[in-house]
mmCIF file of C-alpha atoms in Angstrom:
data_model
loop_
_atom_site.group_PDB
_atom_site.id
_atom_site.type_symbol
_atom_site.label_atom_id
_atom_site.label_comp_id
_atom_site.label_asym_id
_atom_site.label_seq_id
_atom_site.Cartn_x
_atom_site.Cartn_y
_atom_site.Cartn_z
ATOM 1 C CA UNK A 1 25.650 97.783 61.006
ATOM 2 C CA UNK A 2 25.752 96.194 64.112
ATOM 3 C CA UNK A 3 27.119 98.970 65.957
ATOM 4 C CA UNK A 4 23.644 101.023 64.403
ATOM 5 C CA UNK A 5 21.484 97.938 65.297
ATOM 6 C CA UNK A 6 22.816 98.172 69.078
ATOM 7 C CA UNK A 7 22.063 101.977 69.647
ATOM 8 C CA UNK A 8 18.241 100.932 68.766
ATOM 9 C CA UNK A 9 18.055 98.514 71.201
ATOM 10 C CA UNK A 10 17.357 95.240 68.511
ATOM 11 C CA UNK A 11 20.183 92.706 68.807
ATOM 12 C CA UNK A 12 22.472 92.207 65.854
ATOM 13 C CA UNK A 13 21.278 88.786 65.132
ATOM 14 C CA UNK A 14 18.036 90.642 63.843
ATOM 15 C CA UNK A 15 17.306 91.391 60.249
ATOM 16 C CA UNK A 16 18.032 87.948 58.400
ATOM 17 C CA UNK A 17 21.557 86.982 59.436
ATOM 18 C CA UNK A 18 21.605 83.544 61.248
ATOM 19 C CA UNK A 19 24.151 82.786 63.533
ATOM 20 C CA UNK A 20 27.567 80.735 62.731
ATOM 21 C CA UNK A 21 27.291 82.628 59.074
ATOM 22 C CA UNK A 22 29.966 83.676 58.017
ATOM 23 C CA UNK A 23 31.197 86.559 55.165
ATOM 24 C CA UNK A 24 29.748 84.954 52.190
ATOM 25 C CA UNK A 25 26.315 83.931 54.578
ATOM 26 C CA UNK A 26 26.734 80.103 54.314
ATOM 27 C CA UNK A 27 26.660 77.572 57.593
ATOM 28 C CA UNK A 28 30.032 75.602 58.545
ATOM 29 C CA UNK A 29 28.784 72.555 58.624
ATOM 30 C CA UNK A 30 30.894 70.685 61.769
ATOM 31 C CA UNK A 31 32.110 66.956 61.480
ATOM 32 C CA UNK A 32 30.243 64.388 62.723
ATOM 33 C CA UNK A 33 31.599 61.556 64.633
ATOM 34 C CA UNK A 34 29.845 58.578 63.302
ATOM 35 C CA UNK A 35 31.936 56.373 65.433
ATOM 36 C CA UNK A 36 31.106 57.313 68.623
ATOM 37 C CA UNK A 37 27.740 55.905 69.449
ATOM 38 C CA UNK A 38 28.613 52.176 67.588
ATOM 39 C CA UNK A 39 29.588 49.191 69.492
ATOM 40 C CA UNK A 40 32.824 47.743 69.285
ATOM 41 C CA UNK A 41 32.512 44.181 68.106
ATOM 42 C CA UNK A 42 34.842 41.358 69.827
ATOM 43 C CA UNK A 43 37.701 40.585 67.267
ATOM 44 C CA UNK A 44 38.211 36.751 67.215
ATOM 45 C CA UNK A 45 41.519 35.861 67.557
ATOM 46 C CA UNK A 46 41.886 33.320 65.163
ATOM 47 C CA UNK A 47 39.500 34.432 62.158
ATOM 48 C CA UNK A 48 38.768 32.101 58.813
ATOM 49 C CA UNK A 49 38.151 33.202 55.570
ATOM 50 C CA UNK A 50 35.106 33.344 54.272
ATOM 51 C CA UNK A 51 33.862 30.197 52.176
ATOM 52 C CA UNK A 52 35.936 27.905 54.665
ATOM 53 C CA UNK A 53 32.950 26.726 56.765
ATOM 54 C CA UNK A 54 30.249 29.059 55.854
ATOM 55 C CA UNK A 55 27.684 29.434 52.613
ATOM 56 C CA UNK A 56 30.528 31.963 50.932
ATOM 57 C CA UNK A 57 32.320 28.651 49.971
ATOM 58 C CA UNK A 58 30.097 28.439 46.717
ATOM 59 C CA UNK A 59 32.236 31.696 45.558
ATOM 60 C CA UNK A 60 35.881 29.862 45.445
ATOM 61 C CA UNK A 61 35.146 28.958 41.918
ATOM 62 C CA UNK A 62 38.584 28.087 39.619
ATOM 63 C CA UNK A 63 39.120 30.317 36.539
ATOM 64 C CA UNK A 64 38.394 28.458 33.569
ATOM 65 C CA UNK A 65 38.207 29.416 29.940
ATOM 66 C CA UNK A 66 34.787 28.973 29.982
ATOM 67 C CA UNK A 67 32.406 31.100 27.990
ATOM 68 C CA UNK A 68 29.313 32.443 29.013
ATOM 69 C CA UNK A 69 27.100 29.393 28.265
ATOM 70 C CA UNK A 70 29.640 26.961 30.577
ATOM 71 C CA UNK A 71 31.304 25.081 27.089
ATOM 72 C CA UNK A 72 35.216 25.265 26.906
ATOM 73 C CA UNK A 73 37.032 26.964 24.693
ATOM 74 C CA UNK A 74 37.602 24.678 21.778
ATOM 75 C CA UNK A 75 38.044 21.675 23.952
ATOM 76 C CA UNK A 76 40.659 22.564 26.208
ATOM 77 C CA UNK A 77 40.852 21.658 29.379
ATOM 78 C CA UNK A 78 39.309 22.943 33.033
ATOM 79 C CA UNK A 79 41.717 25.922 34.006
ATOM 80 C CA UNK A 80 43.769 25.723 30.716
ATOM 81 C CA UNK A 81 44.294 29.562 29.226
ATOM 82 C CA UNK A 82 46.092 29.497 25.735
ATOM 83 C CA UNK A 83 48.583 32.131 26.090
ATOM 84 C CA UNK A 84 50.468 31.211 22.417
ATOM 85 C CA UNK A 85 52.557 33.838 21.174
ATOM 86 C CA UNK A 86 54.318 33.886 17.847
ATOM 87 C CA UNK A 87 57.809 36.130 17.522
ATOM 88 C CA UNK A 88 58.293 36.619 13.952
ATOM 89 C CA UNK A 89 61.568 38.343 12.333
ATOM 90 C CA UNK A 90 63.608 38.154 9.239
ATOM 91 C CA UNK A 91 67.224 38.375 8.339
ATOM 92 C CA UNK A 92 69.058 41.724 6.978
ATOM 93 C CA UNK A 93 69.141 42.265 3.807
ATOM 94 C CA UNK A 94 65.683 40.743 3.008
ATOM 95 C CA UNK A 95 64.246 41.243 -0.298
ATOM 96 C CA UNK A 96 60.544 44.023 -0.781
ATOM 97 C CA UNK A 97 58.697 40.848 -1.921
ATOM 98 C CA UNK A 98 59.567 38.494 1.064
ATOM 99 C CA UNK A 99 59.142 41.479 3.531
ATOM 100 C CA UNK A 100 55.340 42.102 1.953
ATOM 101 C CA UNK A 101 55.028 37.921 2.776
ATOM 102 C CA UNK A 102 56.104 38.445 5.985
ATOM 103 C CA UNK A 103 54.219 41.713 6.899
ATOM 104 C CA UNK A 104 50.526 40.136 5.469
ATOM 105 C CA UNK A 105 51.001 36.929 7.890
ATOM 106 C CA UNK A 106 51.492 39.836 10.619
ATOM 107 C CA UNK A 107 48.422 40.978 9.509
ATOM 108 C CA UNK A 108 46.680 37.747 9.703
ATOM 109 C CA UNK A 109 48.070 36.672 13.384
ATOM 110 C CA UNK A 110 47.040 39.653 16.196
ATOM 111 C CA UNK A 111 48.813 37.373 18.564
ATOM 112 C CA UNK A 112 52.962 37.498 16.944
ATOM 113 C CA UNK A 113 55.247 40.222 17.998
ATOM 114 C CA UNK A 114 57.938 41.557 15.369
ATOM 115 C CA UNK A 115 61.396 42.146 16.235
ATOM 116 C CA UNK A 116 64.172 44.101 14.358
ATOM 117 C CA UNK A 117 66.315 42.031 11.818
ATOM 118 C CA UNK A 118 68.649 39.564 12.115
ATOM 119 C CA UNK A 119 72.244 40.571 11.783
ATOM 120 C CA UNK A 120 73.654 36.702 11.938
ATOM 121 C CA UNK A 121 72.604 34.006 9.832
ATOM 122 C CA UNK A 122 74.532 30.947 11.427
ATOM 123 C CA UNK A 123 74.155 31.635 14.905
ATOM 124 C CA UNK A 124 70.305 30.731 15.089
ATOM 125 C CA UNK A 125 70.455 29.772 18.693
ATOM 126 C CA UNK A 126 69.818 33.398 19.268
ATOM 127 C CA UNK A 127 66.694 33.495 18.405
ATOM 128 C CA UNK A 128 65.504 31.334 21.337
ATOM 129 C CA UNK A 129 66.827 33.915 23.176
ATOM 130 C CA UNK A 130 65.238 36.549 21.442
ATOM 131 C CA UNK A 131 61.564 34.537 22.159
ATOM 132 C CA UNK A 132 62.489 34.340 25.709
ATOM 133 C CA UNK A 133 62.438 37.989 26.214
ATOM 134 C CA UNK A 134 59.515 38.296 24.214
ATOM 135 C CA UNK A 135 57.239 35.828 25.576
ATOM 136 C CA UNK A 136 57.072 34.145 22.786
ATOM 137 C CA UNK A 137 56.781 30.528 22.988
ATOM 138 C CA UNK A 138 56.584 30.345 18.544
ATOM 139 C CA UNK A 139 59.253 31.425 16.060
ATOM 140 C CA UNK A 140 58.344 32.232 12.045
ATOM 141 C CA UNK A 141 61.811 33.106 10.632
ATOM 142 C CA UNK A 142 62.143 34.316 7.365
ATOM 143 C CA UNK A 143 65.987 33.658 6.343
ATOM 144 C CA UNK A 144 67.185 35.366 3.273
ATOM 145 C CA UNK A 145 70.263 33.626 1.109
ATOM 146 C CA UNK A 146 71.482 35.550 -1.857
ATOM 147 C CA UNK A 147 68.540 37.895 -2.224
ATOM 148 C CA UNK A 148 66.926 35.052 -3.909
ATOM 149 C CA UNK A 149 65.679 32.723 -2.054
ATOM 150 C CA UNK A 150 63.428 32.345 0.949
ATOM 151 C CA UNK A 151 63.590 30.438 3.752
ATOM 152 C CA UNK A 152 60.716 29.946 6.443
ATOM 153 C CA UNK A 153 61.734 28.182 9.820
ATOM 154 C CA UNK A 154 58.647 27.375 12.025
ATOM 155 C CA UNK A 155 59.700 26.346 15.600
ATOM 156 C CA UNK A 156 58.633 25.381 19.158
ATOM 157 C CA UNK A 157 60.800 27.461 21.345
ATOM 158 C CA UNK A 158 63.015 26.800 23.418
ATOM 159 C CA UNK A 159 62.337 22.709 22.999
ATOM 160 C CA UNK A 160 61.490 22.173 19.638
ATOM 161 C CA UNK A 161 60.328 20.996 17.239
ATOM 162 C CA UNK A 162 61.528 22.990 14.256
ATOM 163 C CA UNK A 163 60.622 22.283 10.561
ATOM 164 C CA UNK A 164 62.856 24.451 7.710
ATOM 165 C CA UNK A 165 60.790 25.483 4.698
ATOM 166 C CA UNK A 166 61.846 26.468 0.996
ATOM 167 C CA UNK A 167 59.516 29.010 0.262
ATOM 168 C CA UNK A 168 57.983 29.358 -3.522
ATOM 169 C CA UNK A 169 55.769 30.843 -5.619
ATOM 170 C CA UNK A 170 54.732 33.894 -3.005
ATOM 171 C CA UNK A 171 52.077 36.094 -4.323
ATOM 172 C CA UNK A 172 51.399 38.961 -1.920
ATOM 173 C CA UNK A 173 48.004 40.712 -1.044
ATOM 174 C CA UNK A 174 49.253 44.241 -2.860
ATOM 175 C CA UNK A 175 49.961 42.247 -5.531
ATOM 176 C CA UNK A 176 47.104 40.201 -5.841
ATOM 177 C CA UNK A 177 44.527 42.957 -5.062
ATOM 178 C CA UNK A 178 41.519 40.241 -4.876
ATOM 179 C CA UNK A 179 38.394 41.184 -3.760
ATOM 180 C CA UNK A 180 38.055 39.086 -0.514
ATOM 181 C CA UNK A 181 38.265 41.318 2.505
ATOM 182 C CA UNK A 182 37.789 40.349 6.157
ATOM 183 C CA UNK A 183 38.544 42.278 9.583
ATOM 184 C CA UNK A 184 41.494 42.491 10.728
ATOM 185 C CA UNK A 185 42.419 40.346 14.044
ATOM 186 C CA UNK A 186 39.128 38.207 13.639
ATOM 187 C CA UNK A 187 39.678 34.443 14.570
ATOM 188 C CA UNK A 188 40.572 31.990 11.714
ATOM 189 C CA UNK A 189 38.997 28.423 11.000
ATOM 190 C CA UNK A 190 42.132 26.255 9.896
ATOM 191 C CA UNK A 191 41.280 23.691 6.818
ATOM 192 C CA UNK A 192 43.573 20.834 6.461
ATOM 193 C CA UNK A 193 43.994 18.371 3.806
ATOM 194 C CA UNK A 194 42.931 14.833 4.966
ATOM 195 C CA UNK A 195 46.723 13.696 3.699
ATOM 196 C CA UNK A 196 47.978 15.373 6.958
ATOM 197 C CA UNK A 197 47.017 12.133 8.712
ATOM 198 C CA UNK A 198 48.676 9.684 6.476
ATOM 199 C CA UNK A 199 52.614 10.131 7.769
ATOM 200 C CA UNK A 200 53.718 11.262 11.234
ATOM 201 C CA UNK A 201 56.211 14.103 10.061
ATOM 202 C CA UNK A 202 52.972 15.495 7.975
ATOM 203 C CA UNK A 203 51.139 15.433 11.348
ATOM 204 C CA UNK A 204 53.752 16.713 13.442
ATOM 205 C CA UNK A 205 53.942 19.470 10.471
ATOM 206 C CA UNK A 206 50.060 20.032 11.237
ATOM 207 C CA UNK A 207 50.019 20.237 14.999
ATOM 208 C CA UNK A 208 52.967 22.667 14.604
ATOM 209 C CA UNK A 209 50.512 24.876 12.600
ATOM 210 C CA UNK A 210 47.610 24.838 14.523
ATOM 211 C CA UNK A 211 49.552 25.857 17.102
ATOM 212 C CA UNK A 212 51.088 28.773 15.487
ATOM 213 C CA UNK A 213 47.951 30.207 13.042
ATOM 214 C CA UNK A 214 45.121 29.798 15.723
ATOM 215 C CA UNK A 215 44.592 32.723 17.953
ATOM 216 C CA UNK A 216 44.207 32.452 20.997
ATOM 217 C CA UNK A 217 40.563 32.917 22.735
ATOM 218 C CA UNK A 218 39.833 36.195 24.421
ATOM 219 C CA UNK A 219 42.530 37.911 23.292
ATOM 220 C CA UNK A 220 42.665 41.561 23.534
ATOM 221 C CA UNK A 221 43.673 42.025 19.863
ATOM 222 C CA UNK A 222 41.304 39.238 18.542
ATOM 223 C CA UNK A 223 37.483 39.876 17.212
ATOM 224 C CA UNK A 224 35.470 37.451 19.038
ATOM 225 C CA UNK A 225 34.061 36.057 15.929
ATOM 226 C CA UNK A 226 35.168 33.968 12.599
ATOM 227 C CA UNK A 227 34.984 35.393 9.106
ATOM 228 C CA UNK A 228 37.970 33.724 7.255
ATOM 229 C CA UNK A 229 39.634 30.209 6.056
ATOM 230 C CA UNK A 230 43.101 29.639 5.959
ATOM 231 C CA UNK A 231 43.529 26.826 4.093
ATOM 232 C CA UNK A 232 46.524 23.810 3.844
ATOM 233 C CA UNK A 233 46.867 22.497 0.977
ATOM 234 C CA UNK A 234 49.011 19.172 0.484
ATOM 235 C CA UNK A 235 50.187 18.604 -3.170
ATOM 236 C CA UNK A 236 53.170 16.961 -4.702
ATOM 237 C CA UNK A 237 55.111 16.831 -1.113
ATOM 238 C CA UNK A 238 54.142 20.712 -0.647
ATOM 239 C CA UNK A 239 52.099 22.880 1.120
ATOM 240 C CA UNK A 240 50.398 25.261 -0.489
ATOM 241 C CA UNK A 241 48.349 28.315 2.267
ATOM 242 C CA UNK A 242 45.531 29.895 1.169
ATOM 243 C CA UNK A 243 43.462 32.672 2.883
ATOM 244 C CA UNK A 244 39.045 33.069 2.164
ATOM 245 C CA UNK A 245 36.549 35.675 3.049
ATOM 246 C CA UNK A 246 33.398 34.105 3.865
ATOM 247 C CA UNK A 247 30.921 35.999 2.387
ATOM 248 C CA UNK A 248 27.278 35.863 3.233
ATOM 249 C CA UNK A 249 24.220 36.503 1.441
ATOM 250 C CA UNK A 250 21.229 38.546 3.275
ATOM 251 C CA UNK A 251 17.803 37.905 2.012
ATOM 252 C CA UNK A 252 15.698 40.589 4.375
ATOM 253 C CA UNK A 253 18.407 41.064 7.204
ATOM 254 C CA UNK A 254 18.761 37.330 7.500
ATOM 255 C CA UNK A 255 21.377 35.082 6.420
ATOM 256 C CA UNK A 256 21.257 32.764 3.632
ATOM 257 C CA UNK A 257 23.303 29.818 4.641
ATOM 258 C CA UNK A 258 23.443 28.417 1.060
ATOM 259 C CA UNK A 259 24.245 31.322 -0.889
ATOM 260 C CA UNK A 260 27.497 30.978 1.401
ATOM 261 C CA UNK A 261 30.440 32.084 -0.776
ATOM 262 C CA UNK A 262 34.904 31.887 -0.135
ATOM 263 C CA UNK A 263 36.439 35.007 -1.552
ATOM 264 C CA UNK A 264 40.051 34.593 -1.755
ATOM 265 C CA UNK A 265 41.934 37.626 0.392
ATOM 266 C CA UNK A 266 45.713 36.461 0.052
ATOM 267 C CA UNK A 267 48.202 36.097 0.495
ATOM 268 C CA UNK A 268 49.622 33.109 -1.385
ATOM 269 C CA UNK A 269 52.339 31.055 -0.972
ATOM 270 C CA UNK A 270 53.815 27.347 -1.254
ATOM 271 C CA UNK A 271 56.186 25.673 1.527
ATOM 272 C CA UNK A 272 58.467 22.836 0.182
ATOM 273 C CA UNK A 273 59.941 21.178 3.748
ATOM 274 C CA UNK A 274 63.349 20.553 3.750
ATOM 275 C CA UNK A 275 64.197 18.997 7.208
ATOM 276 C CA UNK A 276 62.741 18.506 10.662
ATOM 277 C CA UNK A 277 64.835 19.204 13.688
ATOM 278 C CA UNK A 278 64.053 17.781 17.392
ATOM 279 C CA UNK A 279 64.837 20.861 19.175
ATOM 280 C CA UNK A 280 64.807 24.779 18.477
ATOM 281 C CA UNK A 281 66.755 25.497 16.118
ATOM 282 C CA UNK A 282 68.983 23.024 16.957
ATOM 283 C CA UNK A 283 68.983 18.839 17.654
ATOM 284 C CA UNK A 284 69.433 15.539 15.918
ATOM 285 C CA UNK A 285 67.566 15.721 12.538
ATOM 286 C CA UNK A 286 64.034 13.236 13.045
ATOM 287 C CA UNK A 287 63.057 13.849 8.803
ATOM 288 C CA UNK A 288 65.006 14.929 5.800
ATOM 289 C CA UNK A 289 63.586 15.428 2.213
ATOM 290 C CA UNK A 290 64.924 13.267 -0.234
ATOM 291 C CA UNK A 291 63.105 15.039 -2.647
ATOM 292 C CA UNK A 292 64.534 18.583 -2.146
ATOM 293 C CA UNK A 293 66.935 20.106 -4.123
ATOM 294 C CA UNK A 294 68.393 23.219 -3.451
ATOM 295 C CA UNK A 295 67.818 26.562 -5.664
ATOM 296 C CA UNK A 296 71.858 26.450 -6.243
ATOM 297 C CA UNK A 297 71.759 23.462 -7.643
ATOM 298 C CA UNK A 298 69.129 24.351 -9.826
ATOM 299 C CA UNK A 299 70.493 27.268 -10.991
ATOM 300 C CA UNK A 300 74.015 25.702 -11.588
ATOM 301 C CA UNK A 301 72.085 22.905 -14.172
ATOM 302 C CA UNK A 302 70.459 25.503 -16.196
ATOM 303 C CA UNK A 303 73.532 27.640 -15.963
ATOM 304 C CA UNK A 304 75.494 24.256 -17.170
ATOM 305 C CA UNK A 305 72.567 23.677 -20.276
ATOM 306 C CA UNK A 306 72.517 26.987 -21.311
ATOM 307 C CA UNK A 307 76.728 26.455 -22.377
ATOM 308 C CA UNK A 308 76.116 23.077 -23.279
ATOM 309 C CA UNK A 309 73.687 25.027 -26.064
ATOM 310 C CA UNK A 310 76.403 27.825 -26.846
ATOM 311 C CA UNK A 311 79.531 25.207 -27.565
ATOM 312 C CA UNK A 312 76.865 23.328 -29.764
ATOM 313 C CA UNK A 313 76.019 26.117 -31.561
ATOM 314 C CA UNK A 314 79.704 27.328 -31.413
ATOM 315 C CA UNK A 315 80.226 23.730 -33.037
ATOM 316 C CA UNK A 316 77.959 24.069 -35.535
ATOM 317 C CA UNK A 317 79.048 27.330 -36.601
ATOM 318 C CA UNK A 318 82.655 26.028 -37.232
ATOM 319 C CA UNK A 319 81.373 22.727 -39.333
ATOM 320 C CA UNK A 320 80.035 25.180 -41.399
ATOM 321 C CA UNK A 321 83.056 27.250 -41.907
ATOM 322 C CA UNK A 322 84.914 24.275 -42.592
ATOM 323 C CA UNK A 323 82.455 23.043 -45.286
ATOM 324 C CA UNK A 324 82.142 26.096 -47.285
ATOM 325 C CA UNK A 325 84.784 26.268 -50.423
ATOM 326 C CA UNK A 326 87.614 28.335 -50.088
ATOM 327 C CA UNK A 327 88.032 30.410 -53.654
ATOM 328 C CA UNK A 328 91.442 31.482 -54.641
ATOM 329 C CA UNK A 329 92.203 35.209 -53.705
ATOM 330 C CA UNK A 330 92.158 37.532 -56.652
ATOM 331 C CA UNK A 331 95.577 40.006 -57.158
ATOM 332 C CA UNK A 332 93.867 42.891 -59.076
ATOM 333 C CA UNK A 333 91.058 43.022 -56.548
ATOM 334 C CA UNK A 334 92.593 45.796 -54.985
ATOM 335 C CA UNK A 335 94.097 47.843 -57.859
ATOM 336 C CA UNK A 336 90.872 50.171 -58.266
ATOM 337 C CA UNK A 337 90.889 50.993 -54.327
#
């Protein structure tokens, strides 16, 4: 084409093509120094950072826990970030029922991290070992004696304290099936009964609690809202847990705060203490239950009044033998047979 273009005498520029186009007709576009026409400013030899001297300063804020509005997260102090996690695990050989137990407070706490079973049931001073690695600075142990009984340890890892539990009358949610529901991770509002106050192992008992049930703000399994009670109950030297929906009532796409209802979700379950340990899972013991007495030694009583009823009856049986008349045995009884 050029070649043609040439022999007529037009150059070969003519007829549309542009120069610096290439096959497919578009431009190269060249690189442009953008460098080369600025000034180079004088470096300082000994620079400050910014907000030393200058109006920047007003930026070095602290991290708080602050919300949006400038209040503190549930009075805690300036810079303080609650960082509680809870390790909960269970011993081998634990029963459906107390695994259900254990699996609906996992439910309840977005904060705990499970861990596989427990092979030993003497050696507990693994477990603070076990939290350690974790990151967990909680324990709930659920220990498991001869597939009958529960026990619940609740500790302070690795310095204590630790309370032991005897844990009765458990009701799970599959086997409930109420009709309270709430989300799932959503922040809880702790009830106490007022007879926490009244004896310093019931309030170290408390604080212990609060510390392990209340999850902590902002976190990134948590809903940033409450919708449920869990409740402490203090009767007869026990505590009994309870967990309520609350359920609101719309009248036109606005709440009714009276018509303000507690559905009860589950699960439930009643905590007899047994003894209170300085340390984790170990220490000098600061309270011990005089009322407590073990499931054995239950079970041995009735055991013992349910014989004390058969040789009575036994006894009875023979009195009667020996009061009914013997009649003399008849020869010809036997000749017909």
């Amino acid at each position: 084409m050029a070649k043609r273009k040439a022999a007529e005498g037009r150059p070969a520029n003519e007829g549309g093509a542009k120069p610096g186009a290439g096959k497919g007709g578009g431009f190269k576009k060249k690189k442009q120094r953008t460098n080369d026409n600025k000034k180079k400013e004088p470096v300082e030899e000994n620079p400050q950072p910014a907000g030393v001297n200058g109006a920047d300063a007003a930026t070095l804020v602290p991290v708080t826990n602050a919300g949006k509005d400038g209040e503190g997260n549930e009075g805690e102090a300036a810079g303080f970030r609650n960082k509680e996690k809870v390790l909960i695990l269970c011993t081998r050989g634990t029963g459906a029922r107390f695994r259900h137990l254990m699996l609906d407070l996992v439910q309840l706490l977005p904060h705990c991290k499970k861990d596989s079973k427990l092979d030993t049931k003497n050696e507990r001073m693994v477990i603070n070992e076990v939290a350690e690695l974790k990151g967990c600075s909680s324990v709930l142990f659920f220990e498991t004696r001869k597939k009958k009984d529960l026990y619940v340890w609740a500790a302070k890892t690795p310095e204590g304290p630790t309370v032991k539990f005897l844990a009765q009358n458990i009701h799970t949610m599959s086997e409930l099936r109420l009709t309270g529901n709430h989300l799932k991770g959503a922040r809880p509002v702790l009830s106490f009964d007022k007879q926490f106050d009244e004896s310093p192992q019931w309030r170290l008992i408390k604080e212990l609690f609060k510390q392990i049930f209340v999850t902590p703000h902002r976190h990134h399994k948590s809903k940033p809202f409450f919708d449920h009670v869990i409740n402490f109950g203090l009767v007869d030297g026990r505590v009994w847990i309870r967990n309520y929906q609350v359920s609101y009532q719309y009248h036109k796409t606005k709440v009714n705060v009276e018509d303000t209802q507690l559905v009860e979700v589950g699960p439930r379950v009643c905590l007899l203490p047994i003894k209170l340990f300085e340390g984790g899972f170990r220490g000098k013991g600061l309270f011990h239950n005089p009322e407590y007495v073990s499931p054995n030694s239950i079970r041995s009583a009735l055991k013992r009044r349910a014989a004390e009823k058969r040789k009575d009856k036994f006894e009875v049986d023979q009195k009667k033998k020996a009061r009914k008349p013997k009649l003399p045995r008849d020869e010809t009884a036997h000749a017909f047979e």
